[in-house]
């Protein structure tokens, strides 16, 4: 069953995503036609349940989708990640009206969503965010700045995190709301197709019914519901990227000859390939384990997601670096895609919680639970 | 009820080093737990008592003390 679904994901990505990956990186945007194709496959609502017109994939299968997408293109995987993060938050914590209004359109890809938590002065310290929700009776006026928002350039709506008199919360904000201005961020090192933007809210007025759950206690469970899924999705994406680099490396080592024999026959090259293989397998096992626990609502799922993300982000940096080495000068040229994965890999150590944040949370959990 | 409360206390003592807090102590206001524990509380309550915490339950009043958490659990399991 899973094999045939994975074969479907693979066939789609090889046909529709892989040929565009380098262009997404170069032009720093995602082909709009591909967004329609992703929507037609249901991938933009992969994790949204069937009553809301999503695919209702289980966590292990959602992992495989991320793996296959990122084997070709980080930006496309990232689009699917963010859309599903927002969908999952609304499905888990939204009220009936919010679910009815937003989930079917997100699942159908009629609206693209952004997750707006980070601010210029508050990244890892997310609880410190300063974006302000001022109470005006039936509405909140949002004032503040969000930075590094994936797909901020193309999103139709944002889940915006902020605080009302020190009580944290989040609001659904549509792109055309007066008082919201969006500025593209370009030329970052990697994940260049993710169409980042900075969002400025200047007394941007939003109806109170757009508040997702209650102010105060609600923020952490809400943000975590999204970030947890984001981490899982990224971890699988890292495994996909690394697997692509390994496959390219094996092919290259079988074709490229130096000193009268193929690279693959040199034992130091075999060492590179063996290290890459083991590293990838280990990360994949962590991802599979985290997915299984999440699917059964196991209490340790959150911790296992952190472990998977932390290990996979490190792993993909080791593997892409080895793949570059193995390819020699050809690796640095854009044609092979290795240099793109090498740049994308670095980003994975920062997003959805940096390496250090992962370490802090994993250690805390380990110390508390023995 | 006392069984529910003792499970909650057992969970909380992993996070609160001392064990001398009362069942009606406001855990957040007293600074015993950080708001980061909020998600773990939700996961714990759902997994341990096989209930689903919904949008309407996600309120500080339901999680502020051992008594409050126990009250939420009893309410959800009765429904
Ligand atoms: C491509 C890309 C896409 C992104 N997409 C989104 C998005 O869609 N939505 C969104 O809200 N954000 C997004 N972000 C922002 C991302 O979530 C933040 O970059 C990340 O949380 C880290 O925050 P920061 O960059 O402010 O780094 P900082 O928090 O300033 O950290 C800088 C360094 O200090 C370390 N550090 C911080 N605190 C500690 C500590 N207590 N102990 C030890 N080390 C510490 C960090 O690990 C890091 O190495 C994106 C970023 C990128 C690059």
mmCIF file of C-alpha atoms in Angstrom, chain A residues 123-369:
data_model
loop_
_atom_site.group_PDB
_atom_site.id
_atom_site.type_symbol
_atom_site.label_atom_id
_atom_site.label_comp_id
_atom_site.label_asym_id
_atom_site.label_seq_id
_atom_site.Cartn_x
_atom_site.Cartn_y
_atom_site.Cartn_z
ATOM 1 C CA UNK A 123 13.699 34.283 16.315
ATOM 2 C CA UNK A 124 14.585 31.425 18.648
ATOM 3 C CA UNK A 125 13.062 33.393 21.536
ATOM 4 C CA UNK A 126 9.625 33.094 19.975
ATOM 5 C CA UNK A 127 7.749 33.691 23.217
ATOM 6 C CA UNK A 128 9.205 37.208 23.257
ATOM 7 C CA UNK A 129 7.498 38.364 20.055
ATOM 8 C CA UNK A 130 6.377 41.973 20.119
ATOM 9 C CA UNK A 131 3.748 42.101 17.361
ATOM 10 C CA UNK A 132 0.834 43.719 19.112
ATOM 11 C CA UNK A 133 -2.884 42.909 18.878
ATOM 12 C CA UNK A 134 -4.765 45.969 20.169
ATOM 13 C CA UNK A 135 -8.349 45.325 21.215
ATOM 14 C CA UNK A 136 -10.870 47.535 19.388
ATOM 15 C CA UNK A 137 -14.089 45.804 20.378
ATOM 16 C CA UNK A 138 -15.009 43.607 17.409
ATOM 17 C CA UNK A 139 -11.542 43.805 15.888
ATOM 18 C CA UNK A 140 -7.848 43.610 16.702
ATOM 19 C CA UNK A 141 -5.453 46.132 15.191
ATOM 20 C CA UNK A 142 -2.141 44.405 14.429
ATOM 21 C CA UNK A 143 1.074 46.395 14.632
ATOM 22 C CA UNK A 144 4.508 44.902 14.135
ATOM 23 C CA UNK A 145 6.909 43.234 11.726
ATOM 24 C CA UNK A 146 7.371 39.609 10.701
ATOM 25 C CA UNK A 147 10.522 38.538 8.894
ATOM 26 C CA UNK A 148 11.705 35.529 6.875
ATOM 27 C CA UNK A 149 8.179 34.344 6.131
ATOM 28 C CA UNK A 150 8.252 31.474 3.618
ATOM 29 C CA UNK A 151 6.005 32.090 0.618
ATOM 30 C CA UNK A 152 5.174 35.525 2.006
ATOM 31 C CA UNK A 153 5.402 36.724 -1.599
ATOM 32 C CA UNK A 154 2.626 34.441 -2.816
ATOM 33 C CA UNK A 155 0.500 33.619 0.249
ATOM 34 C CA UNK A 156 -3.144 34.666 0.326
ATOM 35 C CA UNK A 157 -3.429 34.408 4.082
ATOM 36 C CA UNK A 158 -1.146 34.306 7.085
ATOM 37 C CA UNK A 159 -1.318 32.826 10.518
ATOM 38 C CA UNK A 160 0.145 35.748 12.453
ATOM 39 C CA UNK A 161 1.432 35.311 15.992
ATOM 40 C CA UNK A 162 1.399 38.243 18.385
ATOM 41 C CA UNK A 163 0.332 39.389 21.816
ATOM 42 C CA UNK A 164 -2.551 41.303 23.324
ATOM 43 C CA UNK A 165 -1.479 42.797 26.638
ATOM 44 C CA UNK A 166 1.197 40.131 27.139
ATOM 45 C CA UNK A 167 -1.201 37.325 26.245
ATOM 46 C CA UNK A 168 0.069 35.504 23.187
ATOM 47 C CA UNK A 169 -2.196 34.382 20.391
ATOM 48 C CA UNK A 170 -2.578 34.041 16.659
ATOM 49 C CA UNK A 171 -4.844 35.523 14.038
ATOM 50 C CA UNK A 172 -5.753 34.551 10.491
ATOM 51 C CA UNK A 173 -4.955 37.561 8.299
ATOM 52 C CA UNK A 174 -5.774 37.846 4.623
ATOM 53 C CA UNK A 175 -3.165 39.331 2.327
ATOM 54 C CA UNK A 176 -5.323 42.224 1.126
ATOM 55 C CA UNK A 177 -6.160 43.487 4.597
ATOM 56 C CA UNK A 178 -5.482 47.247 4.694
ATOM 57 C CA UNK A 179 -2.415 48.056 6.767
ATOM 58 C CA UNK A 180 -0.458 44.961 5.686
ATOM 59 C CA UNK A 181 2.478 45.517 3.336
ATOM 60 C CA UNK A 182 4.706 42.773 1.992
ATOM 61 C CA UNK A 183 8.331 43.162 0.898
ATOM 62 C CA UNK A 184 10.186 40.300 -0.834
ATOM 63 C CA UNK A 185 13.468 39.035 0.636
ATOM 64 C CA UNK A 186 15.878 37.749 -2.010
ATOM 65 C CA UNK A 187 19.323 36.298 -2.559
ATOM 66 C CA UNK A 188 19.624 34.178 0.566
ATOM 67 C CA UNK A 189 22.114 31.302 0.557
ATOM 68 C CA UNK A 190 19.743 28.387 0.031
ATOM 69 C CA UNK A 191 16.077 27.402 -0.225
ATOM 70 C CA UNK A 192 15.981 30.248 -2.678
ATOM 71 C CA UNK A 193 12.668 29.263 -4.194
ATOM 72 C CA UNK A 194 10.831 29.775 -0.917
ATOM 73 C CA UNK A 195 9.773 33.304 -1.820
ATOM 74 C CA UNK A 196 10.527 34.825 1.575
ATOM 75 C CA UNK A 197 9.019 38.111 2.618
ATOM 76 C CA UNK A 198 8.902 40.644 5.376
ATOM 77 C CA UNK A 199 5.412 41.598 6.546
ATOM 78 C CA UNK A 200 4.694 45.025 8.044
ATOM 79 C CA UNK A 201 1.477 45.460 9.986
ATOM 80 C CA UNK A 202 0.459 49.059 10.520
ATOM 81 C CA UNK A 203 -2.744 49.102 12.589
ATOM 82 C CA UNK A 204 -3.984 46.307 10.350
ATOM 83 C CA UNK A 205 -7.574 45.652 11.402
ATOM 84 C CA UNK A 206 -8.744 42.029 11.663
ATOM 85 C CA UNK A 207 -12.094 40.721 12.968
ATOM 86 C CA UNK A 208 -11.910 39.060 16.359
ATOM 87 C CA UNK A 209 -13.454 35.900 14.955
ATOM 88 C CA UNK A 210 -10.125 35.335 13.152
ATOM 89 C CA UNK A 211 -8.459 34.526 16.461
ATOM 90 C CA UNK A 212 -7.441 30.863 16.511
ATOM 91 C CA UNK A 213 -8.348 29.562 19.965
ATOM 92 C CA UNK A 214 -7.928 31.672 23.093
ATOM 93 C CA UNK A 215 -5.320 34.245 23.940
ATOM 94 C CA UNK A 216 -2.786 33.320 26.589
ATOM 95 C CA UNK A 217 -2.443 29.639 27.208
ATOM 96 C CA UNK A 218 -3.359 28.788 23.656
ATOM 97 C CA UNK A 219 -0.270 30.008 21.864
ATOM 98 C CA UNK A 220 2.192 27.311 22.743
ATOM 99 C CA UNK A 221 0.026 24.341 21.856
ATOM 100 C CA UNK A 222 -0.989 26.156 18.672
ATOM 101 C CA UNK A 223 2.536 27.078 17.600
ATOM 102 C CA UNK A 224 3.826 23.644 18.579
ATOM 103 C CA UNK A 225 1.175 21.873 16.540
ATOM 104 C CA UNK A 226 2.567 23.668 13.508
ATOM 105 C CA UNK A 227 6.249 23.540 14.380
ATOM 106 C CA UNK A 228 6.078 19.875 15.254
ATOM 107 C CA UNK A 229 4.706 19.040 11.836
ATOM 108 C CA UNK A 230 7.200 21.427 10.252
ATOM 109 C CA UNK A 231 10.113 19.695 11.946
ATOM 110 C CA UNK A 232 8.899 16.275 10.901
ATOM 111 C CA UNK A 233 8.418 17.445 7.354
ATOM 112 C CA UNK A 234 11.875 19.045 7.232
ATOM 113 C CA UNK A 235 13.501 15.964 8.733
ATOM 114 C CA UNK A 236 12.033 13.816 5.958
ATOM 115 C CA UNK A 237 12.999 16.489 3.445
ATOM 116 C CA UNK A 238 16.607 16.259 4.629
ATOM 117 C CA UNK A 239 16.553 12.489 4.125
ATOM 118 C CA UNK A 240 15.181 13.011 0.612
ATOM 119 C CA UNK A 241 17.842 15.565 -0.288
ATOM 120 C CA UNK A 242 20.590 13.331 1.065
ATOM 121 C CA UNK A 243 19.242 10.303 -0.802
ATOM 122 C CA UNK A 244 19.312 12.311 -4.040
ATOM 123 C CA UNK A 245 22.941 13.251 -3.370
ATOM 124 C CA UNK A 246 23.864 9.641 -2.638
ATOM 125 C CA UNK A 247 22.210 8.389 -5.819
ATOM 126 C CA UNK A 248 23.997 11.069 -7.870
ATOM 127 C CA UNK A 249 27.280 10.196 -6.150
ATOM 128 C CA UNK A 250 26.981 6.473 -6.887
ATOM 129 C CA UNK A 251 26.201 7.204 -10.539
ATOM 130 C CA UNK A 252 29.044 9.673 -10.833
ATOM 131 C CA UNK A 253 31.516 7.374 -9.088
ATOM 132 C CA UNK A 254 30.562 4.605 -11.525
ATOM 133 C CA UNK A 255 31.159 6.785 -14.580
ATOM 134 C CA UNK A 256 34.011 9.101 -13.712
ATOM 135 C CA UNK A 257 37.471 7.570 -14.183
ATOM 136 C CA UNK A 258 40.743 8.719 -12.593
ATOM 137 C CA UNK A 259 44.078 6.875 -12.400
ATOM 138 C CA UNK A 260 42.768 4.273 -14.832
ATOM 139 C CA UNK A 261 39.725 3.155 -12.875
ATOM 140 C CA UNK A 262 36.274 4.331 -11.868
ATOM 141 C CA UNK A 263 36.086 6.505 -8.767
ATOM 142 C CA UNK A 264 33.953 3.800 -7.118
ATOM 143 C CA UNK A 265 36.911 1.427 -7.192
ATOM 144 C CA UNK A 266 39.041 3.738 -5.052
ATOM 145 C CA UNK A 267 38.669 2.750 -1.432
ATOM 146 C CA UNK A 268 38.634 6.319 -0.109
ATOM 147 C CA UNK A 269 35.631 6.990 -2.357
ATOM 148 C CA UNK A 270 33.996 3.834 -0.992
ATOM 149 C CA UNK A 271 34.469 5.277 2.491
ATOM 150 C CA UNK A 272 32.562 8.387 1.451
ATOM 151 C CA UNK A 273 29.743 6.281 0.030
ATOM 152 C CA UNK A 274 29.525 4.027 3.063
ATOM 153 C CA UNK A 275 29.423 6.975 5.484
ATOM 154 C CA UNK A 276 26.711 8.655 3.442
ATOM 155 C CA UNK A 277 24.683 5.434 3.302
ATOM 156 C CA UNK A 278 24.785 4.799 7.041
ATOM 157 C CA UNK A 279 24.063 8.421 7.921
ATOM 158 C CA UNK A 280 20.993 8.476 5.666
ATOM 159 C CA UNK A 281 19.685 5.159 6.979
ATOM 160 C CA UNK A 282 20.007 6.358 10.572
ATOM 161 C CA UNK A 283 18.114 9.586 9.872
ATOM 162 C CA UNK A 284 15.425 7.688 7.979
ATOM 163 C CA UNK A 285 14.909 5.318 10.898
ATOM 164 C CA UNK A 286 14.506 8.272 13.275
ATOM 165 C CA UNK A 287 11.953 9.830 10.930
ATOM 166 C CA UNK A 288 10.022 6.579 10.584
ATOM 167 C CA UNK A 289 10.018 6.114 14.336
ATOM 168 C CA UNK A 290 8.804 9.683 14.968
ATOM 169 C CA UNK A 291 6.078 9.247 12.348
ATOM 170 C CA UNK A 292 4.816 6.041 13.926
ATOM 171 C CA UNK A 293 4.692 7.625 17.388
ATOM 172 C CA UNK A 294 2.927 10.722 16.093
ATOM 173 C CA UNK A 295 0.355 8.582 14.359
ATOM 174 C CA UNK A 296 -0.566 6.872 17.632
ATOM 175 C CA UNK A 297 -0.511 10.165 19.609
ATOM 176 C CA UNK A 298 2.296 8.771 21.732
ATOM 177 C CA UNK A 299 3.497 11.118 24.469
ATOM 178 C CA UNK A 300 7.076 10.815 23.260
ATOM 179 C CA UNK A 301 6.277 11.838 19.698
ATOM 180 C CA UNK A 302 7.309 15.462 20.242
ATOM 181 C CA UNK A 303 10.707 14.438 21.565
ATOM 182 C CA UNK A 304 11.228 11.998 18.703
ATOM 183 C CA UNK A 305 10.368 14.731 16.179
ATOM 184 C CA UNK A 306 13.053 16.926 17.733
ATOM 185 C CA UNK A 307 15.593 14.101 17.582
ATOM 186 C CA UNK A 308 14.721 13.317 13.967
ATOM 187 C CA UNK A 309 14.941 16.950 12.893
ATOM 188 C CA UNK A 310 18.185 17.590 14.762
ATOM 189 C CA UNK A 311 19.904 14.488 13.439
ATOM 190 C CA UNK A 312 18.570 14.785 9.890
ATOM 191 C CA UNK A 313 19.656 18.432 9.587
ATOM 192 C CA UNK A 314 23.194 17.535 10.642
ATOM 193 C CA UNK A 315 23.180 14.442 8.458
ATOM 194 C CA UNK A 316 22.179 16.289 5.292
ATOM 195 C CA UNK A 317 25.028 18.744 5.790
ATOM 196 C CA UNK A 318 27.535 15.913 6.137
ATOM 197 C CA UNK A 319 26.128 14.052 3.145
ATOM 198 C CA UNK A 320 25.881 17.026 0.790
ATOM 199 C CA UNK A 321 29.454 18.023 1.694
ATOM 200 C CA UNK A 322 30.695 14.506 0.889
ATOM 201 C CA UNK A 323 28.727 14.464 -2.359
ATOM 202 C CA UNK A 324 30.363 17.746 -3.365
ATOM 203 C CA UNK A 325 33.792 16.342 -2.585
ATOM 204 C CA UNK A 326 33.110 13.197 -4.566
ATOM 205 C CA UNK A 327 31.991 15.166 -7.629
ATOM 206 C CA UNK A 328 35.143 17.314 -7.712
ATOM 207 C CA UNK A 329 34.769 20.500 -9.753
ATOM 208 C CA UNK A 330 31.636 19.178 -11.451
ATOM 209 C CA UNK A 331 29.884 19.258 -8.094
ATOM 210 C CA UNK A 332 30.218 23.009 -7.872
ATOM 211 C CA UNK A 333 28.512 23.571 -11.214
ATOM 212 C CA UNK A 334 24.734 23.984 -11.162
ATOM 213 C CA UNK A 335 23.985 21.164 -13.616
ATOM 214 C CA UNK A 336 24.354 18.346 -11.092
ATOM 215 C CA UNK A 337 22.141 19.970 -8.466
ATOM 216 C CA UNK A 338 24.637 19.034 -5.738
ATOM 217 C CA UNK A 339 25.699 22.600 -4.987
ATOM 218 C CA UNK A 340 22.016 23.576 -4.677
ATOM 219 C CA UNK A 341 21.394 20.808 -2.138
ATOM 220 C CA UNK A 342 24.584 21.818 -0.310
ATOM 221 C CA UNK A 343 23.244 25.378 0.054
ATOM 222 C CA UNK A 344 19.720 24.202 0.933
ATOM 223 C CA UNK A 345 21.086 21.813 3.560
ATOM 224 C CA UNK A 346 22.614 24.624 5.602
ATOM 225 C CA UNK A 347 19.229 26.316 5.944
ATOM 226 C CA UNK A 348 17.782 23.156 7.520
ATOM 227 C CA UNK A 349 19.973 23.702 10.582
ATOM 228 C CA UNK A 350 18.204 26.997 11.296
ATOM 229 C CA UNK A 351 14.547 26.728 10.310
ATOM 230 C CA UNK A 352 11.773 25.364 12.563
ATOM 231 C CA UNK A 353 14.218 25.657 15.438
ATOM 232 C CA UNK A 354 17.977 25.960 15.111
ATOM 233 C CA UNK A 355 20.393 23.178 16.038
ATOM 234 C CA UNK A 356 20.984 24.778 19.405
ATOM 235 C CA UNK A 357 17.257 25.044 20.127
ATOM 236 C CA UNK A 358 16.862 21.368 19.222
ATOM 237 C CA UNK A 359 19.731 20.472 21.551
ATOM 238 C CA UNK A 360 18.259 22.521 24.399
ATOM 239 C CA UNK A 361 14.810 20.952 24.044
ATOM 240 C CA UNK A 362 16.129 17.400 23.599
ATOM 241 C CA UNK A 363 18.335 17.775 26.670
ATOM 242 C CA UNK A 364 15.523 19.271 28.763
ATOM 243 C CA UNK A 365 13.263 16.399 27.871
ATOM 244 C CA UNK A 366 15.992 13.863 28.535
ATOM 245 C CA UNK A 367 16.783 15.357 31.924
ATOM 246 C CA UNK A 368 13.122 15.567 32.931
ATOM 247 C CA UNK A 369 12.180 12.103 31.768
#
